[in-house]
PDB file of C-alpha atoms and ligand atoms in Angstrom:
ATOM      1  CA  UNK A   1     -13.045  13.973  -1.632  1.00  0.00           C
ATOM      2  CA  UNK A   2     -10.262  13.332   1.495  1.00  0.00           C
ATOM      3  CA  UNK A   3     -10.966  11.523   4.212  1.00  0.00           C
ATOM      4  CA  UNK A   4      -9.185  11.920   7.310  1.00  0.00           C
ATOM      5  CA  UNK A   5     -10.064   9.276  10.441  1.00  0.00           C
ATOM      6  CA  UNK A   6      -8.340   9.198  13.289  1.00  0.00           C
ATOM      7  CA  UNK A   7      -7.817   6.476  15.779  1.00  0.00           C
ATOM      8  CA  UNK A   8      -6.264   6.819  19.405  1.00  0.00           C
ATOM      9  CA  UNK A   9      -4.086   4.409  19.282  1.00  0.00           C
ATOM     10  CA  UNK A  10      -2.189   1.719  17.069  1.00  0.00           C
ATOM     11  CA  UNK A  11      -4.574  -1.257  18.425  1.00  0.00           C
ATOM     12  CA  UNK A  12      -7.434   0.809  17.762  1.00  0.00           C
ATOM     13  CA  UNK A  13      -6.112   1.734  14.011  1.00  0.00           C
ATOM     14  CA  UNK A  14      -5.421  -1.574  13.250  1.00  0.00           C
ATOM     15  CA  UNK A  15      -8.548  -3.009  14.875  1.00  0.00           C
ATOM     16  CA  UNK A  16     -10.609  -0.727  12.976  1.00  0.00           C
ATOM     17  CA  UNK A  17      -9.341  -0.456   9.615  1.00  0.00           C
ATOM     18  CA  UNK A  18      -9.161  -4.365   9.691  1.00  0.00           C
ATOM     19  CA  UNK A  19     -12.626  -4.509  10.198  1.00  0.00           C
ATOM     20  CA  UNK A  20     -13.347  -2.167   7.566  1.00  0.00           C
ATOM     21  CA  UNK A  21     -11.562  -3.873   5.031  1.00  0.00           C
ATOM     22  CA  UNK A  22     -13.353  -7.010   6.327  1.00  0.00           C
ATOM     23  CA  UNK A  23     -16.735  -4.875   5.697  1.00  0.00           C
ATOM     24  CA  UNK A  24     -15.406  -3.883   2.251  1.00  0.00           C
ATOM     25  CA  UNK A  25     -14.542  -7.548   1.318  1.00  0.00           C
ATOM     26  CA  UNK A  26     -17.869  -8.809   2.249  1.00  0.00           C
ATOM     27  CA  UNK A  27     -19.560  -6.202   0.372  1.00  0.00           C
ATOM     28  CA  UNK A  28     -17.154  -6.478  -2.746  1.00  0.00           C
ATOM     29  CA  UNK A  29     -15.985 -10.489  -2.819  1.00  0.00           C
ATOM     30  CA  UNK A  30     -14.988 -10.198  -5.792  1.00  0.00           C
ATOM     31  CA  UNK A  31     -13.019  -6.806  -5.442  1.00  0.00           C
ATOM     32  CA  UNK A  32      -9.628  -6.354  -7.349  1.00  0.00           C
ATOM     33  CA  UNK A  33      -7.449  -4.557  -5.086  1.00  0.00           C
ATOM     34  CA  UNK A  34      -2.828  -3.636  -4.745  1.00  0.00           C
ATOM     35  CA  UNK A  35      -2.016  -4.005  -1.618  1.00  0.00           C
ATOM     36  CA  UNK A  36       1.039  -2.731  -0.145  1.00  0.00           C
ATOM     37  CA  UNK A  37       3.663  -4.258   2.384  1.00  0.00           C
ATOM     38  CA  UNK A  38       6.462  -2.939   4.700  1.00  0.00           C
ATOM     39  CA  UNK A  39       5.943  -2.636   8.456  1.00  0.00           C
ATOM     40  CA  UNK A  40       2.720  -0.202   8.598  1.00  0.00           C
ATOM     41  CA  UNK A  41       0.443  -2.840   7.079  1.00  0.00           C
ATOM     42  CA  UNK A  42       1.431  -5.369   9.344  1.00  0.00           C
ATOM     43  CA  UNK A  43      -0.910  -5.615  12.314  1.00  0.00           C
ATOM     44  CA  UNK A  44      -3.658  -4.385  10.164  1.00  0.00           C
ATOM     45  CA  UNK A  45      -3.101  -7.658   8.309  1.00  0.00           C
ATOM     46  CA  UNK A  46      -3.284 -10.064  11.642  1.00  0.00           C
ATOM     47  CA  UNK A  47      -6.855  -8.720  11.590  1.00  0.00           C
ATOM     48  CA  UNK A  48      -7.811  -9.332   8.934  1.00  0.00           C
ATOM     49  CA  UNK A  49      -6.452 -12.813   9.071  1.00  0.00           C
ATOM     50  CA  UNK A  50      -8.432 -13.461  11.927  1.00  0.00           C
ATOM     51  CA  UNK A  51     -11.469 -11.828  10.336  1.00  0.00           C
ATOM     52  CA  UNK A  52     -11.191 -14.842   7.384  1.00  0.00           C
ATOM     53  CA  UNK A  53     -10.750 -17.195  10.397  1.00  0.00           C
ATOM     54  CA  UNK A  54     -13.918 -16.342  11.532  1.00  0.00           C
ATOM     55  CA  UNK A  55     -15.456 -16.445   8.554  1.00  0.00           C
ATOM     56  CA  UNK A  56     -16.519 -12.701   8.673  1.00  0.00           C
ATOM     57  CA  UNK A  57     -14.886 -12.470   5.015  1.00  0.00           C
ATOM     58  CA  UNK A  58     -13.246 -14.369   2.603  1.00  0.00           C
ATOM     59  CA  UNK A  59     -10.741 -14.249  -0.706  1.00  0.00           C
ATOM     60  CA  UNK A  60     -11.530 -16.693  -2.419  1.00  0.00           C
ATOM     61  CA  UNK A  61     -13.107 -14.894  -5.237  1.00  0.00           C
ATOM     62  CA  UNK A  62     -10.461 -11.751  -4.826  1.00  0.00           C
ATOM     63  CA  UNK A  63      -7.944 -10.417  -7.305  1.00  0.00           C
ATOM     64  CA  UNK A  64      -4.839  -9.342  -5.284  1.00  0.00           C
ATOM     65  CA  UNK A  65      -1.935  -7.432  -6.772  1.00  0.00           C
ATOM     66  CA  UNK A  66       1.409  -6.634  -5.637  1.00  0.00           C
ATOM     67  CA  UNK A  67       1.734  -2.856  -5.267  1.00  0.00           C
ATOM     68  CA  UNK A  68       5.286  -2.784  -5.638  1.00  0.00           C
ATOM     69  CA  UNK A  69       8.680  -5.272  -5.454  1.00  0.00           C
ATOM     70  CA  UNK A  70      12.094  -4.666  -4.928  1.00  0.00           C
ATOM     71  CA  UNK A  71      14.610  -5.458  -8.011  1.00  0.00           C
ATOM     72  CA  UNK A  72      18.027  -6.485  -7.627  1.00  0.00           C
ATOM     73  CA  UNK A  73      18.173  -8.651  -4.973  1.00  0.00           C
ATOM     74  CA  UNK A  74      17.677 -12.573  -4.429  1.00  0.00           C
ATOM     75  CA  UNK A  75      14.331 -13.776  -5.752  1.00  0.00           C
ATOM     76  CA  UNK A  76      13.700 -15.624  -2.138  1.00  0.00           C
ATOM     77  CA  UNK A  77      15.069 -12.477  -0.090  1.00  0.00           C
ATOM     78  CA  UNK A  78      13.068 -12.228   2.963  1.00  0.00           C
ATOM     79  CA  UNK A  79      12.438  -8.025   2.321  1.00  0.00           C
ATOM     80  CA  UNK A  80      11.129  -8.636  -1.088  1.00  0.00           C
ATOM     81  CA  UNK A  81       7.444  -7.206  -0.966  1.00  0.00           C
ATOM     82  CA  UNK A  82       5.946 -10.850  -2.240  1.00  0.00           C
ATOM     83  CA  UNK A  83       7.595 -12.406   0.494  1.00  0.00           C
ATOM     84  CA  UNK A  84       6.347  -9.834   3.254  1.00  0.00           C
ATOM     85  CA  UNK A  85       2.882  -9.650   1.598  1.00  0.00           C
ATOM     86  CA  UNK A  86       3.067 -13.818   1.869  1.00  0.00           C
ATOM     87  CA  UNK A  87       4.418 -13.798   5.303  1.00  0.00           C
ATOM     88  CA  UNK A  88       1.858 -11.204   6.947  1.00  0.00           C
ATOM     89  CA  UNK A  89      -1.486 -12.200   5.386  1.00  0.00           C
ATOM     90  CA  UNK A  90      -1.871 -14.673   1.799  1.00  0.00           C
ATOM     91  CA  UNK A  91      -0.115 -17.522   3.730  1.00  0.00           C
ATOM     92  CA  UNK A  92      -3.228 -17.410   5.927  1.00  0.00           C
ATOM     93  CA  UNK A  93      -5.939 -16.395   3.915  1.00  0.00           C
ATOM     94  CA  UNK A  94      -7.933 -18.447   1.280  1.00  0.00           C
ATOM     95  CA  UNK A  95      -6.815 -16.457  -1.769  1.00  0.00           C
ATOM     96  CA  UNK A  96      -6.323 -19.098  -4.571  1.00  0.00           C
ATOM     97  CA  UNK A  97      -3.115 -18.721  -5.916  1.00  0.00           C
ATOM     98  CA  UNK A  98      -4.048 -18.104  -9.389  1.00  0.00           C
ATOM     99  CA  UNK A  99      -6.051 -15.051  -7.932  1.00  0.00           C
ATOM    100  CA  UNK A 100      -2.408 -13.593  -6.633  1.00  0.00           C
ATOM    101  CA  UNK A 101      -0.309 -11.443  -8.994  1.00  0.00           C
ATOM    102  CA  UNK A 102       2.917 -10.167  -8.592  1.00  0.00           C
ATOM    103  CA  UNK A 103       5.558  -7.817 -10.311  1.00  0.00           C
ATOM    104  CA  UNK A 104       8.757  -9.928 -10.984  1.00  0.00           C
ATOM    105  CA  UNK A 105      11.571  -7.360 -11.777  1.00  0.00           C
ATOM    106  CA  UNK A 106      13.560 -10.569 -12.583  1.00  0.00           C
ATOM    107  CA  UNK A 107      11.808 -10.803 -15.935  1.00  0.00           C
ATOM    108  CA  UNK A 108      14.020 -10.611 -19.194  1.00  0.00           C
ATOM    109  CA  UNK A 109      11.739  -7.442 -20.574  1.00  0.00           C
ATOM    110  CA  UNK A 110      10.724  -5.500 -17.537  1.00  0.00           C
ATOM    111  CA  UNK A 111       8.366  -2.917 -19.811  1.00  0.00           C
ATOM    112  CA  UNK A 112       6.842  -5.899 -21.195  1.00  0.00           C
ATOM    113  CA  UNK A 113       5.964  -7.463 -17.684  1.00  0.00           C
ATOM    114  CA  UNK A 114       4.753  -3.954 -16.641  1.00  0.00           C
ATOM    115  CA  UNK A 115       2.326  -3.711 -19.216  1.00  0.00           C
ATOM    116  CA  UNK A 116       0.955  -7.149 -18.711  1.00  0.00           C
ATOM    117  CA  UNK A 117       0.710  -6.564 -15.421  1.00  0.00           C
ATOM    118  CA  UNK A 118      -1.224  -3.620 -15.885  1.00  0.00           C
ATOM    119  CA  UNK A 119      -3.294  -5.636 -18.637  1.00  0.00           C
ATOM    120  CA  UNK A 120      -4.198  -8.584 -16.372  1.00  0.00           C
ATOM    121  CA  UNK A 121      -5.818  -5.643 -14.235  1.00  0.00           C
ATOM    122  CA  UNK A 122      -8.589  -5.619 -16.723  1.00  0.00           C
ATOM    123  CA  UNK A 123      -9.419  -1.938 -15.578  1.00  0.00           C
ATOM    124  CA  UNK A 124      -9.377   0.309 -12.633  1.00  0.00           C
ATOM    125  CA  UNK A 125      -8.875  -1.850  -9.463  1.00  0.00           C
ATOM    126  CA  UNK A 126     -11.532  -1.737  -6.389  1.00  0.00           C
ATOM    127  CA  UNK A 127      -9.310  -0.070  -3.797  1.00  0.00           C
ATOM    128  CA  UNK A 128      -5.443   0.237  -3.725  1.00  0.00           C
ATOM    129  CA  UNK A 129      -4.089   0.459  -0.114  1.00  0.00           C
ATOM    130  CA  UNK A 130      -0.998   2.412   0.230  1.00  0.00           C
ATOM    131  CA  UNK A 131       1.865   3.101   2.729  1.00  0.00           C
ATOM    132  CA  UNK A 132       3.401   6.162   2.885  1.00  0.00           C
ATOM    133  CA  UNK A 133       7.273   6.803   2.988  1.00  0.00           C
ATOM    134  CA  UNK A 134       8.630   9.729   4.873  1.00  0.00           C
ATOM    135  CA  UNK A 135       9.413  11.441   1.588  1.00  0.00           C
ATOM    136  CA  UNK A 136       6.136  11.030   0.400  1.00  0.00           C
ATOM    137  CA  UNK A 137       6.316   8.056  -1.786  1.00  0.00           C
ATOM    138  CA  UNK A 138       3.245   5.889  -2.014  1.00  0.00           C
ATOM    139  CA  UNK A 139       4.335   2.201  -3.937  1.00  0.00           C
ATOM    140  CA  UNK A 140       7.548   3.295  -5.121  1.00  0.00           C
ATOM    141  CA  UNK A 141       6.619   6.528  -6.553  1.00  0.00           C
ATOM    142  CA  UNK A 142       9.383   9.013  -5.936  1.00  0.00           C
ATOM    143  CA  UNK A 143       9.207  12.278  -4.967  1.00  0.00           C
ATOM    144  CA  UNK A 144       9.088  13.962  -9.006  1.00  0.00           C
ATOM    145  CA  UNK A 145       6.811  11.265 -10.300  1.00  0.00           C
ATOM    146  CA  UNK A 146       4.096  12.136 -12.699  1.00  0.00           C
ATOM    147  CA  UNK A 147       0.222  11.760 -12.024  1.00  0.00           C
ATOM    148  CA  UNK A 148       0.320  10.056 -15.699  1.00  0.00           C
ATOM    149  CA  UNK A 149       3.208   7.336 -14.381  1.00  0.00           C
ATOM    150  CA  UNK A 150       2.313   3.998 -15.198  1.00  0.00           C
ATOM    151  CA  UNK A 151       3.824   0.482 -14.220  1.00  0.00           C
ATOM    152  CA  UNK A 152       7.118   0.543 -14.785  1.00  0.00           C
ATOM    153  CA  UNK A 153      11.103   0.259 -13.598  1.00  0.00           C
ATOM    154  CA  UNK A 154      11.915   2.993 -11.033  1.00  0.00           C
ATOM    155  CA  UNK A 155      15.365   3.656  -9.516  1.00  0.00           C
ATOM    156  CA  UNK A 156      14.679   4.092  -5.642  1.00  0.00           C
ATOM    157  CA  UNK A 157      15.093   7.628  -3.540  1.00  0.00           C
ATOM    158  CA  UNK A 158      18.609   6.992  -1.634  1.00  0.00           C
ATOM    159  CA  UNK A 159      16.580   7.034   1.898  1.00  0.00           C
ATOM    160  CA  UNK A 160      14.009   4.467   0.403  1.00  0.00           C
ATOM    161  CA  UNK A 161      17.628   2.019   0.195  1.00  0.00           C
ATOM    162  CA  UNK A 162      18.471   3.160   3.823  1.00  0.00           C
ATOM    163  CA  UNK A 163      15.033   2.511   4.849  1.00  0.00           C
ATOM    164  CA  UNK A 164      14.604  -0.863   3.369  1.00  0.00           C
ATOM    165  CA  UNK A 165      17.281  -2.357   5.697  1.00  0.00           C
ATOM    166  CA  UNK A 166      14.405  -2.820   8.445  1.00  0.00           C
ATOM    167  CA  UNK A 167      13.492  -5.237   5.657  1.00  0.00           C
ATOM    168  CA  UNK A 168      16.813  -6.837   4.163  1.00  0.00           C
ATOM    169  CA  UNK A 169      18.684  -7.390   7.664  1.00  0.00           C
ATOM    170  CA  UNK A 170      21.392  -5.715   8.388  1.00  0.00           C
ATOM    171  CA  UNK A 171      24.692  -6.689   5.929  1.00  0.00           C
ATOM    172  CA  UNK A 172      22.381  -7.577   2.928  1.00  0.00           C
ATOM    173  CA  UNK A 173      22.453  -6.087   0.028  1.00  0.00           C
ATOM    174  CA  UNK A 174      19.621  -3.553  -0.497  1.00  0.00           C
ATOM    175  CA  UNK A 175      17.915  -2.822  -3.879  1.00  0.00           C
ATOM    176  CA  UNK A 176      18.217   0.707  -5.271  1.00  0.00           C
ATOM    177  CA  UNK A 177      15.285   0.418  -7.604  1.00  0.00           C
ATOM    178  CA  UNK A 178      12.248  -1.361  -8.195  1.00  0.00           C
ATOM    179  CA  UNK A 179       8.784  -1.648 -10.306  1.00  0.00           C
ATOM    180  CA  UNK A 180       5.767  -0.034  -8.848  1.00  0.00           C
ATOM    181  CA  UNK A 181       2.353   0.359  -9.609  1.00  0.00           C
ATOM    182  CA  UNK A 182       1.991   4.196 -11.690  1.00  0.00           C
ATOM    183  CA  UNK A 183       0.161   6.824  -9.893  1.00  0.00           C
ATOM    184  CA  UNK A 184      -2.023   6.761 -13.074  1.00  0.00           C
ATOM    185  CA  UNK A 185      -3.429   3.433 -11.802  1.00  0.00           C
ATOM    186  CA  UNK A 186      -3.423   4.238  -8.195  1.00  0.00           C
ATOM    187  CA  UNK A 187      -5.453   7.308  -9.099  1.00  0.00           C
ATOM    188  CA  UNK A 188      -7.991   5.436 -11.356  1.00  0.00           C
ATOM    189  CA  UNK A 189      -8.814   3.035  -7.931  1.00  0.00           C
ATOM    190  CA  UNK A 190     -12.300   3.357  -7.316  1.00  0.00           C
ATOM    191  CA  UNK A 191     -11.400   3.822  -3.587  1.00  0.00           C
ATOM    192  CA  UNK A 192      -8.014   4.584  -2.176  1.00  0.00           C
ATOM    193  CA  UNK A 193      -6.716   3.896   1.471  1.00  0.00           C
ATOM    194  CA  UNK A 194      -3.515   5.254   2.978  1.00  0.00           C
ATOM    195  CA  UNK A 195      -2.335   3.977   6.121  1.00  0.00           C
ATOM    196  CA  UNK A 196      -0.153   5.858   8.311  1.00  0.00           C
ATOM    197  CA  UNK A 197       1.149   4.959  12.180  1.00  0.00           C
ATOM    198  CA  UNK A 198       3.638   5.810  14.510  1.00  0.00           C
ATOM    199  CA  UNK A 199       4.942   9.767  15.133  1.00  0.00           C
ATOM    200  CA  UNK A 200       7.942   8.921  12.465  1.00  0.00           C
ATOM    201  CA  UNK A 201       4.806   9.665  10.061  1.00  0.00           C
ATOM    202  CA  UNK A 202       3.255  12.781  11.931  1.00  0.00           C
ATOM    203  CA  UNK A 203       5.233  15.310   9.960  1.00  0.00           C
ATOM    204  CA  UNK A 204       4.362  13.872   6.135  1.00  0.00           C
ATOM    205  CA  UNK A 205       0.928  13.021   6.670  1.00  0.00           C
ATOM    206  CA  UNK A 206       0.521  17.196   7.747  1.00  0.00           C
ATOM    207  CA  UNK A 207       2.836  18.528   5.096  1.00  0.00           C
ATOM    208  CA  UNK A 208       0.907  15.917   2.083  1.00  0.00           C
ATOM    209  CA  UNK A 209      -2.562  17.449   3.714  1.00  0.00           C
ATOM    210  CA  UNK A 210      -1.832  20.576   4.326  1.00  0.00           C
ATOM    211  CA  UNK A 211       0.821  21.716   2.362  1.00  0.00           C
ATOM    212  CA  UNK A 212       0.310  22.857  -1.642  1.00  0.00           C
ATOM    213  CA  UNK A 213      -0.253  19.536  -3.796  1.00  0.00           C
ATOM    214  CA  UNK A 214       3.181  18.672  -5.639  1.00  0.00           C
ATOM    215  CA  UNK A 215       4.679  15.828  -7.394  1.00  0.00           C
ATOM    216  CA  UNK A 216       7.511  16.494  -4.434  1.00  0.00           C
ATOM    217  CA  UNK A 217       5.350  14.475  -2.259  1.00  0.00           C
ATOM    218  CA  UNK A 218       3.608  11.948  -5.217  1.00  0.00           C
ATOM    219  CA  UNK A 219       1.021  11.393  -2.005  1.00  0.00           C
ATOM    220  CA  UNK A 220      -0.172  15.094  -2.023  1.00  0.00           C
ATOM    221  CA  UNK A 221      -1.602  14.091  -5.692  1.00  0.00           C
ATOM    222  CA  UNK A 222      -3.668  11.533  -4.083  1.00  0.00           C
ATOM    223  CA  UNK A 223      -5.819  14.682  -2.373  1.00  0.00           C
ATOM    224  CA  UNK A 224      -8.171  15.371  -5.908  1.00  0.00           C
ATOM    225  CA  UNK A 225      -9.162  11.660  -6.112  1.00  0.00           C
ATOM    226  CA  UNK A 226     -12.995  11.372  -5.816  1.00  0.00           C
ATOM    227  CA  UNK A 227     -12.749   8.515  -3.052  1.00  0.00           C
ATOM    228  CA  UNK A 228      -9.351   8.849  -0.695  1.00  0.00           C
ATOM    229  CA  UNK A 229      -9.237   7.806   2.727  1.00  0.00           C
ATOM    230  CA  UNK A 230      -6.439   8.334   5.490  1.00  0.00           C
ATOM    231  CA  UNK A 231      -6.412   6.323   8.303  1.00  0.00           C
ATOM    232  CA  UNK A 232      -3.935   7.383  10.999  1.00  0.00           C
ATOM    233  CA  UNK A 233      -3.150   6.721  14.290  1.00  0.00           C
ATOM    234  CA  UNK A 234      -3.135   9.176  17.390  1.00  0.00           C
ATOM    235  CA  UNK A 235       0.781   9.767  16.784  1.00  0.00           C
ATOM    236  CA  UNK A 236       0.828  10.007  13.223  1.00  0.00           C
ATOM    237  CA  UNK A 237      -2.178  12.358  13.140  1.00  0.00           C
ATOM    238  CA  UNK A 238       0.039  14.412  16.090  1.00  0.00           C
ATOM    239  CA  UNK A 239       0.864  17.493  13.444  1.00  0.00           C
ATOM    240  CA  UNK A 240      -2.801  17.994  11.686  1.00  0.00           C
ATOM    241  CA  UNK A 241      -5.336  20.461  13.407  1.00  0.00           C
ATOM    242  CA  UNK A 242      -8.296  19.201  14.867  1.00  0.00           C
ATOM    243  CA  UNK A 243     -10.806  20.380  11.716  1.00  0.00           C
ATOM    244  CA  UNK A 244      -9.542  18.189   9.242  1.00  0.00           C
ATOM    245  CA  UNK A 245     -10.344  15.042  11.486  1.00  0.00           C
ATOM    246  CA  UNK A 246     -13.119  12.448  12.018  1.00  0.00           C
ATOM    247  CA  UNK A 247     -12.508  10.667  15.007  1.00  0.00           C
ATOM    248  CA  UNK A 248     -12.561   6.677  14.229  1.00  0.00           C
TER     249      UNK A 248
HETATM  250  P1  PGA B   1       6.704   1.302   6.213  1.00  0.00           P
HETATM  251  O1  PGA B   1       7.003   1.808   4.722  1.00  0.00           O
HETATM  252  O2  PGA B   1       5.288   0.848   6.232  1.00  0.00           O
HETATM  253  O3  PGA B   1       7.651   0.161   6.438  1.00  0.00           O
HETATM  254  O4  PGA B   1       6.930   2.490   7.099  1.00  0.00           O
HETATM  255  C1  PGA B   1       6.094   2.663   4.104  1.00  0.00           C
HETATM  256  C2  PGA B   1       6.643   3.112   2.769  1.00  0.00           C
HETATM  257  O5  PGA B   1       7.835   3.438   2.683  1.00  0.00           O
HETATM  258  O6  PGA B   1       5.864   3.161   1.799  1.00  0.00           O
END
């Protein structure tokens, strides 16, 4: 079952579905969850920041894992997805480090660090919170991926490189693969969040609802899980009809 909510603005989105995964945590403390980085996430993590602040909800008996990292480039390069994922949200949280796992595409055997990554999962995760690229992607799932893709080494779309310059700084080098979380164990999440803001969104999020479920757009294949939810704000909900909306 799909959920669509929509909020009217980007305070209210990232108000809302901070508080909500504040409500989730407080429910679940010990929930195992990916989370994702890049810009989207952002201001949805200064919530919930302030949420463990205030003691509304806390990490410390969390599992967090790294929904995807960039290979190729410096292990302390300030776009790497640990390093954003530090900088917006576990540098302020109470997450004990050994609850924190990450993909290191630096490893000698990168199928071998896949696996155990999946391993140290020990089963389907709580929720796994997803952006969405304008191609579609969710993690680093390409447009062509499989529904049966697990962990593994990826080579990036070319306007996933382009793209990841907001993230790199201009003149650094940019990665042109990665290692992602498989939509095999985004789709066994027990719940499922995408996030999507801003109108340079509006025209996926209606073609990955509306349009025919395809491995084109790997988020479309999200649409038969049992427990999905889309949260999206005024302008990236500006292309979908009013009847597939709740209003958050
Ligand atoms: P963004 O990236 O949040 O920086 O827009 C989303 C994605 O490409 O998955």
């Amino acid at each position: 079952m799909i959920h669509v909510v929509r909020y009217e603005s980007p305070q209210h989105w990232a108000e809302h579905v901070a508080a909500r995964f504040a409500a989730f945590l407080a429910d679940e403390p010990a929930a195992r969850m990916a989370l994702p980085t890049g810009a989207t996430p952002e201001p949805i993590y200064s919530g919930i920041v302030e949420s463990v602040r205030a003691g509304i909800a806390s990490f410390r008996r969390a599992q967090v894992f790294l929904l995807d990292e960039f290979g190729g480039v410096a292990p302390d390069a300030k776009g790497r997805c640990d390093a954003m994922l530090r900088r917006a949200l576990l540098d302020h949280v109470d997450l004990p480090p050994e609850r924190y796992h990450r993909l290191t595409p630096e490893a000698e055997d990168v199928a071998a660090m896949c696996a155990a990554y999946d391993a140290s999962m020990q089963g389907p995760l709580d929720l796994v919170m997803l952006g969405i690229g304008r191609n579609g992607h969710v993690g680093m799932n390409e447009p062509g991926t499989s529904p049966e893709s697990v962990t593994r080494r990826v080579e990036l779309a070319p306007g996933t490189t382009q793209a990841s310059v907001r993230y790199f700084g201009e003149g650094q080098p940019l990665p042109t693969w990665g290692v992602t979380l498989g939509l095999r164990e985004i789709l066994a999440a027990r719940t499922i969040w995408i996030i999507a803001s801003g109108d340079g969104k509006a025209d996926i999020v209606r073609d990955v609802l509306l349009e025919p479920v395809s491995a084109q757009r790997p988020a479309s294949l999200l649409r038969g899980h049992a427990n999905c939810w889309f949260f999206v704000d005024a302008a990236a909900a500006s292309r979908l009809p009013a009847g597939v909306l709740s209003r958050g």
